[in-house]
Amino acid sequence: MGQATQQELNVEKFIFMVCIFVLFLKVLLTNFRQGKATTMANNRIPEDYEAFGGKLRQKHEVTDYHKLDETRWKRQVMNDLENIPIALIVFLISFSVNNNSASVITNDVCIITFTVARIIYTIAFAYALQPWRTLFWFIAIAATVASGINGIVEAAKII
């Protein structure tokens, strides 16, 4: 495959924008769900309860399930914060040095794979599905590594 055409680069920009926006929505929904879990565990900070006239405080007994659910969702949020931003940096820098069609396609496949894997990872985490959670975490990491290697190879061609 030869030099990447402007059309291929435009398609790559579109794919990147869609994937990044989907990841943003995934993180946003995960954060909302984590907030619900914190509310159900009666574990919000005092000013949250005061701001809404005490309506956030739950009228039920807080059980071990509520505490575990809160922990599970907080860990998902932390995992997103630990993995998604740095992966997007790798993808975007790799994107910035793409020189040929094969590199563009490789990067597109990597970011799509990463996005799908992170969504499935979140679902698997939410439902305590092992080994699927670990498998999809690993797939997302592998996609990031592949994009990084792709970027290094392409960057080496331009120095």
PDB file of C-alpha atoms in Angstrom:
ATOM      1  CA  MET A   1       0.000   0.000   0.000  1.00  0.00           C
ATOM      2  CA  GLY A   2       1.207   3.458  -0.832  1.00  0.00           C
ATOM      3  CA  GLN A   3       0.988   6.946   0.538  1.00  0.00           C
ATOM      4  CA  ALA A   4      -2.216   7.657   2.462  1.00  0.00           C
ATOM      5  CA  THR A   5      -4.673   9.738   0.454  1.00  0.00           C
ATOM      6  CA  GLN A   6      -6.435  12.768   1.870  1.00  0.00           C
ATOM      7  CA  GLN A   7      -9.693  10.783   1.727  1.00  0.00           C
ATOM      8  CA  GLU A   8      -8.169   7.999   3.858  1.00  0.00           C
ATOM      9  CA  LEU A   9      -6.922  10.540   6.390  1.00  0.00           C
ATOM     10  CA  ASN A  10     -10.356  12.191   6.494  1.00  0.00           C
ATOM     11  CA  VAL A  11     -12.012   8.823   7.114  1.00  0.00           C
ATOM     12  CA  GLU A  12      -9.493   8.191   9.882  1.00  0.00           C
ATOM     13  CA  LYS A  13     -10.347  11.554  11.467  1.00  0.00           C
ATOM     14  CA  PHE A  14     -14.027  10.625  11.353  1.00  0.00           C
ATOM     15  CA  ILE A  15     -13.387   7.196  12.905  1.00  0.00           C
ATOM     16  CA  PHE A  16     -11.277   8.774  15.638  1.00  0.00           C
ATOM     17  CA  MET A  17     -13.905  11.414  16.388  1.00  0.00           C
ATOM     18  CA  VAL A  18     -16.680   8.816  16.621  1.00  0.00           C
ATOM     19  CA  CYS A  19     -14.612   6.500  18.835  1.00  0.00           C
ATOM     20  CA  ILE A  20     -13.479   9.304  21.134  1.00  0.00           C
ATOM     21  CA  PHE A  21     -17.046  10.589  21.486  1.00  0.00           C
ATOM     22  CA  VAL A  22     -18.369   7.072  22.171  1.00  0.00           C
ATOM     23  CA  LEU A  23     -15.693   6.668  24.859  1.00  0.00           C
ATOM     24  CA  PHE A  24     -16.694  10.032  26.334  1.00  0.00           C
ATOM     25  CA  LEU A  25     -20.327   8.869  26.528  1.00  0.00           C
ATOM     26  CA  LYS A  26     -19.241   5.540  28.046  1.00  0.00           C
ATOM     27  CA  VAL A  27     -17.218   7.324  30.738  1.00  0.00           C
ATOM     28  CA  LEU A  28     -20.077   9.751  31.388  1.00  0.00           C
ATOM     29  CA  LEU A  29     -22.608   6.929  31.821  1.00  0.00           C
ATOM     30  CA  THR A  30     -20.179   5.010  34.036  1.00  0.00           C
ATOM     31  CA  ASN A  31     -19.775   8.114  36.200  1.00  0.00           C
ATOM     32  CA  PHE A  32     -23.553   8.547  36.468  1.00  0.00           C
ATOM     33  CA  ARG A  33     -23.961   4.906  37.468  1.00  0.00           C
ATOM     34  CA  GLN A  34     -21.176   5.259  40.033  1.00  0.00           C
ATOM     35  CA  GLY A  35     -22.989   8.285  41.461  1.00  0.00           C
ATOM     36  CA  LYS A  36     -26.172   6.243  41.797  1.00  0.00           C
ATOM     37  CA  ALA A  37     -24.258   3.487  43.595  1.00  0.00           C
ATOM     38  CA  THR A  38     -22.773   6.049  45.992  1.00  0.00           C
ATOM     39  CA  THR A  39     -26.243   7.450  46.656  1.00  0.00           C
ATOM     40  CA  MET A  40     -27.684   3.971  47.290  1.00  0.00           C
ATOM     41  CA  ALA A  41     -24.842   3.300  49.750  1.00  0.00           C
ATOM     42  CA  ASN A  42     -25.648   6.586  51.574  1.00  0.00           C
ATOM     43  CA  ASN A  43     -22.051   7.580  51.014  1.00  0.00           C
ATOM     44  CA  ARG A  44     -22.308  11.047  49.489  1.00  0.00           C
ATOM     45  CA  ILE A  45     -20.587  14.012  51.078  1.00  0.00           C
ATOM     46  CA  PRO A  46     -22.770  16.118  53.429  1.00  0.00           C
ATOM     47  CA  GLU A  47     -23.227  19.113  51.126  1.00  0.00           C
ATOM     48  CA  ASP A  48     -24.756  16.868  48.447  1.00  0.00           C
ATOM     49  CA  TYR A  49     -27.516  15.896  50.853  1.00  0.00           C
ATOM     50  CA  GLU A  50     -28.024  19.493  51.991  1.00  0.00           C
ATOM     51  CA  ALA A  51     -28.168  20.824  48.416  1.00  0.00           C
ATOM     52  CA  PHE A  52     -31.187  18.699  47.556  1.00  0.00           C
ATOM     53  CA  GLY A  53     -33.068  19.087  50.834  1.00  0.00           C
ATOM     54  CA  GLY A  54     -32.183  15.602  52.022  1.00  0.00           C
ATOM     55  CA  LYS A  55     -33.880  13.964  49.030  1.00  0.00           C
ATOM     56  CA  LEU A  56     -30.723  12.078  48.064  1.00  0.00           C
ATOM     57  CA  ARG A  57     -30.530  10.230  51.378  1.00  0.00           C
ATOM     58  CA  GLN A  58     -31.961   6.767  50.901  1.00  0.00           C
ATOM     59  CA  LYS A  59     -34.790   5.499  53.053  1.00  0.00           C
ATOM     60  CA  HIS A  60     -33.624   1.887  52.975  1.00  0.00           C
ATOM     61  CA  GLU A  61     -31.128  -0.068  55.002  1.00  0.00           C
ATOM     62  CA  VAL A  62     -27.694   0.015  53.418  1.00  0.00           C
ATOM     63  CA  THR A  63     -26.575  -3.563  52.841  1.00  0.00           C
ATOM     64  CA  ASP A  64     -23.309  -5.213  51.886  1.00  0.00           C
ATOM     65  CA  TYR A  65     -24.678  -5.357  48.331  1.00  0.00           C
ATOM     66  CA  HIS A  66     -24.922  -1.543  48.218  1.00  0.00           C
ATOM     67  CA  LYS A  67     -21.389  -1.176  49.545  1.00  0.00           C
ATOM     68  CA  LEU A  68     -20.007  -3.715  47.055  1.00  0.00           C
ATOM     69  CA  ASP A  69     -21.892  -2.078  44.190  1.00  0.00           C
ATOM     70  CA  GLU A  70     -20.412   1.303  45.097  1.00  0.00           C
ATOM     71  CA  THR A  71     -16.909  -0.183  45.267  1.00  0.00           C
ATOM     72  CA  ARG A  72     -17.393  -1.953  41.931  1.00  0.00           C
ATOM     73  CA  TRP A  73     -18.451   1.240  40.131  1.00  0.00           C
ATOM     74  CA  LYS A  74     -15.761   3.372  41.764  1.00  0.00           C
ATOM     75  CA  ARG A  75     -13.166   0.879  40.540  1.00  0.00           C
ATOM     76  CA  GLN A  76     -14.600   1.063  37.035  1.00  0.00           C
ATOM     77  CA  VAL A  77     -14.339   4.852  37.068  1.00  0.00           C
ATOM     78  CA  MET A  78     -10.746   4.641  38.298  1.00  0.00           C
ATOM     79  CA  ASN A  79      -9.881   2.064  35.645  1.00  0.00           C
ATOM     80  CA  ASP A  80     -11.283   4.377  32.966  1.00  0.00           C
ATOM     81  CA  LEU A  81      -9.173   7.234  34.320  1.00  0.00           C
ATOM     82  CA  GLU A  82      -6.065   5.037  34.429  1.00  0.00           C
ATOM     83  CA  ASN A  83      -6.415   3.638  30.915  1.00  0.00           C
ATOM     84  CA  ILE A  84      -8.479   5.736  28.517  1.00  0.00           C
ATOM     85  CA  PRO A  85      -6.646   9.110  28.583  1.00  0.00           C
ATOM     86  CA  ILE A  86      -3.160   7.670  28.052  1.00  0.00           C
ATOM     87  CA  ALA A  87      -4.462   5.291  25.369  1.00  0.00           C
ATOM     88  CA  LEU A  88      -6.057   8.191  23.500  1.00  0.00           C
ATOM     89  CA  ILE A  89      -2.754  10.050  23.615  1.00  0.00           C
ATOM     90  CA  VAL A  90      -1.028   7.018  22.063  1.00  0.00           C
ATOM     91  CA  PHE A  91      -3.729   6.742  19.370  1.00  0.00           C
ATOM     92  CA  LEU A  92      -3.641  10.450  18.537  1.00  0.00           C
ATOM     93  CA  ILE A  93       0.138  10.651  18.311  1.00  0.00           C
ATOM     94  CA  SER A  94       0.194   7.510  16.176  1.00  0.00           C
ATOM     95  CA  PHE A  95      -2.489   9.124  14.014  1.00  0.00           C
ATOM     96  CA  SER A  96      -0.379  12.270  13.642  1.00  0.00           C
ATOM     97  CA  VAL A  97       2.534  10.366  12.066  1.00  0.00           C
ATOM     98  CA  ASN A  98       0.544   8.132   9.692  1.00  0.00           C
ATOM     99  CA  ASN A  99       2.190   8.180   6.283  1.00  0.00           C
ATOM    100  CA  ASN A 100       0.682   5.312   4.348  1.00  0.00           C
ATOM    101  CA  SER A 101      -2.573   3.469   3.792  1.00  0.00           C
ATOM    102  CA  ALA A 102      -1.547   0.401   5.815  1.00  0.00           C
ATOM    103  CA  SER A 103      -0.698   2.572   8.804  1.00  0.00           C
ATOM    104  CA  VAL A 104      -4.038   4.387   8.587  1.00  0.00           C
ATOM    105  CA  ILE A 105      -5.960   1.103   8.430  1.00  0.00           C
ATOM    106  CA  THR A 106      -3.933  -0.346  11.314  1.00  0.00           C
ATOM    107  CA  ASN A 107      -4.646   2.674  13.483  1.00  0.00           C
ATOM    108  CA  ASP A 108      -8.355   2.622  12.594  1.00  0.00           C
ATOM    109  CA  VAL A 109      -8.642  -1.057  13.520  1.00  0.00           C
ATOM    110  CA  CYS A 110      -6.773  -0.409  16.778  1.00  0.00           C
ATOM    111  CA  ILE A 111      -8.968   2.453  17.996  1.00  0.00           C
ATOM    112  CA  ILE A 112     -12.196   0.675  16.998  1.00  0.00           C
ATOM    113  CA  THR A 113     -10.999  -2.462  18.805  1.00  0.00           C
ATOM    114  CA  PHE A 114     -10.046  -0.396  21.854  1.00  0.00           C
ATOM    115  CA  THR A 115     -13.435   1.338  21.944  1.00  0.00           C
ATOM    116  CA  VAL A 116     -15.455  -1.864  21.630  1.00  0.00           C
ATOM    117  CA  ALA A 117     -13.238  -3.676  24.149  1.00  0.00           C
ATOM    118  CA  ARG A 118     -13.613  -0.873  26.734  1.00  0.00           C
ATOM    119  CA  ILE A 119     -17.405  -0.966  26.388  1.00  0.00           C
ATOM    120  CA  ILE A 120     -17.523  -4.753  26.781  1.00  0.00           C
ATOM    121  CA  TYR A 121     -15.038  -4.514  29.655  1.00  0.00           C
ATOM    122  CA  THR A 122     -17.380  -2.121  31.472  1.00  0.00           C
ATOM    123  CA  ILE A 123     -20.356  -4.434  30.964  1.00  0.00           C
ATOM    124  CA  ALA A 124     -18.319  -7.425  32.156  1.00  0.00           C
ATOM    125  CA  PHE A 125     -17.145  -5.466  35.209  1.00  0.00           C
ATOM    126  CA  ALA A 126     -20.700  -4.349  36.027  1.00  0.00           C
ATOM    127  CA  TYR A 127     -21.956  -7.935  35.986  1.00  0.00           C
ATOM    128  CA  ALA A 128     -18.848  -9.480  37.610  1.00  0.00           C
ATOM    129  CA  LEU A 129     -18.112 -11.577  34.528  1.00  0.00           C
ATOM    130  CA  GLN A 130     -14.674 -13.097  34.848  1.00  0.00           C
ATOM    131  CA  PRO A 131     -12.619 -14.009  32.853  1.00  0.00           C
ATOM    132  CA  TRP A 132     -14.360 -11.765  30.289  1.00  0.00           C
ATOM    133  CA  ARG A 133     -13.556  -8.576  32.166  1.00  0.00           C
ATOM    134  CA  THR A 134      -9.836  -9.370  32.140  1.00  0.00           C
ATOM    135  CA  LEU A 135      -9.921 -10.596  28.534  1.00  0.00           C
ATOM    136  CA  PHE A 136     -11.466  -7.373  27.227  1.00  0.00           C
ATOM    137  CA  TRP A 137      -9.178  -5.236  29.382  1.00  0.00           C
ATOM    138  CA  PHE A 138      -6.245  -7.074  27.769  1.00  0.00           C
ATOM    139  CA  ILE A 139      -7.683  -6.644  24.257  1.00  0.00           C
ATOM    140  CA  ALA A 140      -7.934  -2.873  24.843  1.00  0.00           C
ATOM    141  CA  ILE A 141      -4.346  -2.775  26.100  1.00  0.00           C
ATOM    142  CA  ALA A 142      -3.154  -4.852  23.121  1.00  0.00           C
ATOM    143  CA  ALA A 143      -4.888  -2.440  20.715  1.00  0.00           C
ATOM    144  CA  THR A 144      -3.112   0.477  22.403  1.00  0.00           C
ATOM    145  CA  VAL A 145       0.270  -1.265  22.201  1.00  0.00           C
ATOM    146  CA  ALA A 146      -0.315  -2.108  18.525  1.00  0.00           C
ATOM    147  CA  SER A 147      -1.168   1.523  17.760  1.00  0.00           C
ATOM    148  CA  GLY A 148       1.924   2.667  19.643  1.00  0.00           C
ATOM    149  CA  ILE A 149       4.168   0.307  17.691  1.00  0.00           C
ATOM    150  CA  ASN A 150       2.491   1.427  14.468  1.00  0.00           C
ATOM    151  CA  GLY A 151       3.195   5.044  15.399  1.00  0.00           C
ATOM    152  CA  ILE A 152       6.835   4.350  16.268  1.00  0.00           C
ATOM    153  CA  VAL A 153       7.388   2.561  12.950  1.00  0.00           C
ATOM    154  CA  GLU A 154       5.781   5.428  11.030  1.00  0.00           C
ATOM    155  CA  ALA A 155       7.655   8.101  13.009  1.00  0.00           C
ATOM    156  CA  ALA A 156      10.953   6.316  12.326  1.00  0.00           C
ATOM    157  CA  LYS A 157      10.291   6.655   8.594  1.00  0.00           C
ATOM    158  CA  ILE A 158      10.158  10.442   8.779  1.00  0.00           C
ATOM    159  CA  ILE A 159      13.373  11.094  10.720  1.00  0.00           C
TER     160      ILE A 159
END
